[in-house]
Amino acid sequence: SAGNSSALYLTAAAQNLLCLKLAEELGVKIASPWVSWFKAASLPAIISLLATPYVLYKIFPPETKDTPDAPAAASERLKQMGPVTRSEWVMIGTMLLAVSLWIFGDFLGVSSVVAAMLGLSILLLLGVLNWDDCLSEKSAWDTLSWFAVLVGMAGQLTNFGIVTWMSNYVAKFLQSFSLSWPAAFGALQASYFFIHYLFASQTGHVGALYSAFLAMHLASGVPGILAALALAYNTNLFGALSHYSSGQSAVYYGAGYVELSDVFKLGFIMAMVNSIIWGVVGAIWWKFLGLY
């Protein structure tokens, strides 16, 4: 479910923004990115979100199926938490403002970076956060540092023609099999997806392979926006392949409720389920939206 929810919104995962940045490096620019992203992802993502718990319940049923005390426990916990505080209201308002600017930023002339900085500034000025809170977010600083390196590296690989050379070579190889662009699209998407077994980071995977695979798509005749978005969605979906394939997978596995063998088995099964849903529903939906 985390992979599908991350794929649903542009701002739901760090690698999503990196994907669009790298796509721009190759000349694929998506107008109104937040809206375009959400519109294209909405139908397959929502269907996958609904199907995931049902499928897992059938193939890996929980040991405890009846929890009659849960509502009372939740109600008691809410009483202990008390009413919504001022800081929480400020946080809600700031998030609504930031998301609104991400959605309508193109119309208002406000970039996504400015929207994010505005939201952070409001939280700092109103005392919801302090600078020590920001400094303690080590994963955020780590992501920021990696972004700078990966974007720069991808840009230089493109400028030196390495990505173009590689993509043209692979495109010619695929053309030798007389593959149409939809067939090449499927083969490249599957390769990009399952090669993640060799990676322990979604952001690292994007930095290493996204530009090259997008260039291969373009050289094979795949429509640019379709290729860029599909690869970006795939980047979220393969986060559940194994216990090391994403940060959230490591956390879930670390809780100790699922054996390692089950993680790999269920990860592969759900990868197939998601691939079918996104491949079938997504193809029909994207055709309706005019992406190809």
Coordinates of C-alpha atoms in Angstrom, one line a residue, residues 1-268:
S1 CA 0.0 0.0 0.0
A2 CA 2.9 2.4 0.8
G3 CA 4.1 2.0 -2.8
N4 CA 0.8 2.9 -4.3
S5 CA 0.1 5.8 -2.0
S6 CA 3.6 7.1 -2.8
A7 CA 2.8 6.8 -6.5
L8 CA -0.5 8.6 -6.1
Y9 CA 0.9 12.0 -5.2
L10 CA 4.0 13.8 -6.6
T11 CA 4.9 15.1 -3.2
A12 CA 4.5 11.7 -1.4
A13 CA 8.0 10.6 -1.9
A14 CA 11.4 12.2 -2.5
Q15 CA 12.2 10.1 -5.5
N16 CA 9.1 11.4 -7.4
L17 CA 10.5 14.9 -7.6
L18 CA 13.9 13.6 -8.6
C19 CA 12.3 11.6 -11.5
L20 CA 10.7 14.7 -12.9
K21 CA 13.9 16.7 -12.5
L22 CA 15.8 14.1 -14.5
A23 CA 13.1 13.9 -17.1
E24 CA 13.5 17.6 -17.7
E25 CA 17.2 17.0 -18.2
L26 CA 16.2 14.9 -21.2
G27 CA 13.7 17.4 -22.5
V28 CA 10.5 15.8 -21.1
K29 CA 8.7 18.6 -19.3
I30 CA 5.3 17.9 -17.7
A31 CA 3.0 20.9 -17.4
S32 CA 1.2 21.3 -14.1
P33 CA 3.3 18.5 -12.7
W34 CA 1.3 17.9 -9.4
V35 CA -2.1 17.8 -11.2
S36 CA -0.8 15.8 -14.2
W37 CA 0.9 13.3 -11.9
F38 CA -2.2 12.8 -9.7
K39 CA -4.5 12.6 -12.7
A40 CA -2.5 9.8 -14.4
A41 CA -1.9 7.9 -11.2
S42 CA -5.3 8.2 -9.6
L43 CA -7.3 5.3 -11.1
P44 CA -4.7 2.5 -11.0
A45 CA -3.3 3.6 -7.6
I46 CA -6.8 3.7 -6.0
I47 CA -7.7 0.3 -7.4
S48 CA -4.4 -1.1 -6.2
L49 CA -4.8 0.4 -2.8
L50 CA -8.2 -1.3 -2.5
A51 CA -6.9 -4.6 -3.9
T52 CA -3.8 -4.9 -1.8
P53 CA -5.3 -5.6 1.6
Y54 CA -7.9 -7.9 0.1
V55 CA -5.3 -10.0 -1.7
L56 CA -2.9 -10.1 1.3
Y57 CA -5.8 -11.1 3.6
K58 CA -6.5 -14.1 1.3
I59 CA -2.9 -15.3 0.8
F60 CA -1.5 -14.3 4.2
P61 CA -4.4 -14.1 6.7
P62 CA -3.8 -12.5 10.1
E63 CA -3.5 -14.7 13.2
T64 CA -6.0 -12.4 15.0
K65 CA -9.2 -11.6 13.1
D66 CA -11.5 -10.4 15.9
T67 CA -10.6 -7.3 17.9
P68 CA -13.7 -6.3 19.8
D69 CA -11.8 -4.0 22.2
A70 CA -10.2 -1.9 19.5
P71 CA -12.9 0.8 19.3
A72 CA -12.9 1.3 23.0
A73 CA -9.1 1.4 23.2
A74 CA -9.0 3.9 20.4
S75 CA -11.6 6.1 22.0
E76 CA -9.7 6.1 25.3
R77 CA -6.5 7.0 23.5
L78 CA -8.1 10.0 21.9
K79 CA -9.3 11.2 25.3
Q80 CA -5.8 11.0 26.6
M81 CA -4.5 13.0 23.6
G82 CA -6.9 15.8 24.4
P83 CA -8.2 18.5 22.0
V84 CA -6.3 19.6 18.9
T85 CA -3.5 22.0 19.9
R86 CA -2.6 25.4 18.4
S87 CA 0.5 23.9 16.8
E88 CA -1.5 21.1 15.3
W89 CA -4.0 23.6 13.7
V90 CA -1.1 25.6 12.3
M91 CA 0.4 22.4 10.9
I92 CA -2.9 21.5 9.2
G93 CA -3.2 25.0 7.8
T94 CA 0.3 25.0 6.5
M95 CA 0.0 21.7 4.9
L96 CA -3.2 22.7 3.1
L97 CA -1.4 25.9 1.9
A98 CA 1.6 24.0 0.7
V99 CA -0.4 21.4 -1.1
S100 CA -2.6 24.1 -2.7
L101 CA 0.5 25.9 -4.0
W102 CA 1.9 22.6 -5.3
I103 CA -1.4 22.0 -7.2
F104 CA -2.0 25.5 -8.5
G105 CA 1.7 26.7 -8.5
D106 CA 1.9 26.9 -12.3
F107 CA -1.1 29.1 -12.5
L108 CA 0.1 31.4 -9.7
G109 CA 3.8 31.4 -10.8
V110 CA 4.9 29.8 -7.6
S111 CA 7.4 26.9 -7.9
S112 CA 7.3 23.8 -5.8
V113 CA 10.5 24.8 -4.1
V114 CA 9.1 28.2 -3.1
A115 CA 6.0 26.5 -1.8
A116 CA 8.0 24.1 0.4
M117 CA 10.2 26.9 1.7
L118 CA 7.2 29.0 2.5
G119 CA 5.6 26.2 4.5
L120 CA 8.8 25.6 6.4
S121 CA 9.2 29.3 7.1
I122 CA 5.6 29.5 8.5
L123 CA 6.2 26.5 10.8
L124 CA 9.5 28.1 12.1
L125 CA 8.1 31.6 12.6
L126 CA 5.0 30.4 14.5
G127 CA 7.0 28.1 16.7
V128 CA 5.7 24.8 15.5
L129 CA 9.2 23.7 14.6
N130 CA 12.6 25.1 15.7
W131 CA 15.9 24.9 13.9
D132 CA 17.1 22.0 16.1
D133 CA 14.1 20.0 14.9
C134 CA 15.3 20.6 11.3
L135 CA 18.8 19.7 12.1
S136 CA 17.7 16.5 13.8
E137 CA 16.1 15.3 10.5
K138 CA 19.2 13.4 9.4
S139 CA 17.4 11.5 6.7
A140 CA 16.2 14.7 5.1
W141 CA 19.7 16.2 4.9
D142 CA 20.9 12.9 3.6
T143 CA 18.3 12.9 0.9
L144 CA 19.2 16.6 0.0
S145 CA 22.9 15.7 -0.3
W146 CA 22.2 12.7 -2.5
F147 CA 19.8 14.8 -4.7
A148 CA 22.6 17.3 -5.4
V149 CA 25.1 14.6 -6.3
L150 CA 22.6 12.4 -8.3
V151 CA 21.1 15.3 -10.3
G152 CA 24.5 16.7 -11.1
M153 CA 25.8 13.3 -12.2
A154 CA 22.8 12.6 -14.3
G155 CA 23.1 15.9 -16.0
Q156 CA 26.8 15.4 -16.8
L157 CA 26.1 11.9 -18.2
T158 CA 23.6 13.4 -20.5
N159 CA 25.8 16.3 -21.5
F160 CA 28.7 13.9 -22.3
G161 CA 26.4 11.9 -24.5
I162 CA 26.7 8.7 -22.5
V163 CA 23.0 8.3 -21.9
T164 CA 22.2 9.0 -25.5
W165 CA 24.8 6.4 -26.7
M166 CA 23.5 3.8 -24.3
S167 CA 19.9 4.4 -25.2
N168 CA 20.5 4.3 -28.9
Y169 CA 22.4 1.0 -28.5
V170 CA 19.6 -0.6 -26.6
A171 CA 17.0 0.9 -28.9
K172 CA 18.7 -0.7 -31.9
F173 CA 19.0 -4.0 -30.1
L174 CA 15.2 -3.9 -29.4
Q175 CA 14.5 -2.9 -33.0
S176 CA 16.4 -5.9 -34.2
F177 CA 13.5 -8.0 -32.7
S178 CA 11.0 -5.8 -34.6
L179 CA 9.4 -4.7 -31.4
S180 CA 6.7 -2.0 -31.6
W181 CA 7.0 0.8 -29.1
P182 CA 4.3 -0.7 -26.8
A183 CA 6.3 -4.0 -26.6
A184 CA 9.6 -2.1 -26.0
F185 CA 7.8 -0.1 -23.3
G186 CA 6.7 -3.3 -21.5
A187 CA 10.2 -4.9 -21.8
L188 CA 11.9 -1.8 -20.5
Q189 CA 9.5 -1.2 -17.7
A190 CA 9.8 -4.8 -16.5
S191 CA 13.6 -4.6 -16.6
Y192 CA 13.6 -1.3 -14.7
F193 CA 11.3 -2.9 -12.1
F194 CA 13.0 -6.2 -11.4
I195 CA 16.5 -4.8 -11.5
H196 CA 15.7 -3.2 -8.2
Y197 CA 16.5 -6.4 -6.5
L198 CA 20.1 -5.2 -6.9
F199 CA 19.4 -1.9 -5.2
A200 CA 18.8 -0.9 -1.5
S201 CA 17.6 2.6 -2.2
Q202 CA 14.8 3.9 -4.4
T203 CA 16.6 7.3 -4.8
G204 CA 19.8 5.5 -5.7
H205 CA 18.0 3.5 -8.3
V206 CA 16.6 6.6 -9.8
G207 CA 19.9 8.4 -9.9
A208 CA 21.7 5.4 -11.5
L209 CA 19.1 4.2 -14.0
Y210 CA 16.2 6.5 -14.5
S211 CA 17.8 8.8 -17.1
A212 CA 19.2 5.9 -19.1
F213 CA 15.9 4.0 -19.1
L214 CA 13.9 7.1 -20.0
A215 CA 16.3 7.7 -22.9
M216 CA 15.9 4.1 -24.0
H217 CA 12.1 4.6 -24.0
L218 CA 12.4 7.8 -26.1
A219 CA 14.8 6.2 -28.6
S220 CA 12.3 3.3 -28.9
G221 CA 9.5 5.7 -29.9
V222 CA 7.6 5.7 -26.6
P223 CA 5.8 9.0 -25.9
G224 CA 7.9 11.1 -23.5
I225 CA 5.4 11.9 -20.8
L226 CA 4.0 8.4 -20.7
A227 CA 7.6 7.0 -20.3
A228 CA 8.6 9.5 -17.7
L229 CA 5.5 9.0 -15.5
A230 CA 5.4 5.2 -15.9
L231 CA 9.1 4.9 -14.8
A232 CA 8.4 7.2 -11.9
Y233 CA 5.4 5.2 -10.8
N234 CA 7.4 2.0 -11.1
T235 CA 10.0 3.6 -8.8
N236 CA 7.4 3.6 -6.0
L237 CA 5.9 0.2 -6.7
F238 CA 9.1 -1.8 -6.5
G239 CA 9.7 -0.5 -2.9
A240 CA 8.0 -3.7 -1.6
L241 CA 10.0 -6.3 -3.5
S242 CA 12.2 -7.1 -0.5
H243 CA 13.1 -6.1 3.0
Y244 CA 15.9 -3.8 1.7
S245 CA 14.2 -2.3 -1.3
S246 CA 13.0 0.8 0.4
G247 CA 13.2 2.6 3.8
Q248 CA 9.6 1.7 4.7
S249 CA 10.2 -2.0 3.9
A250 CA 13.1 -2.1 6.3
V251 CA 10.9 -0.6 9.0
Y252 CA 8.1 -3.1 8.4
Y253 CA 10.4 -6.1 8.4
G254 CA 12.2 -4.8 11.4
A255 CA 9.0 -5.0 13.4
G256 CA 9.5 -8.7 13.4
Y257 CA 6.0 -9.9 12.4
V258 CA 6.9 -11.4 9.0
E259 CA 9.6 -14.0 8.2
L260 CA 12.2 -13.0 5.6
S261 CA 11.1 -15.8 3.2
D262 CA 7.5 -14.5 3.4
V263 CA 8.7 -10.9 2.7
F264 CA 10.3 -12.0 -0.6
K265 CA 7.3 -14.3 -1.5
L266 CA 4.7 -11.7 -0.7
G267 CA 6.7 -8.9 -2.3
F268 CA 6.9 -10.8 -5.6

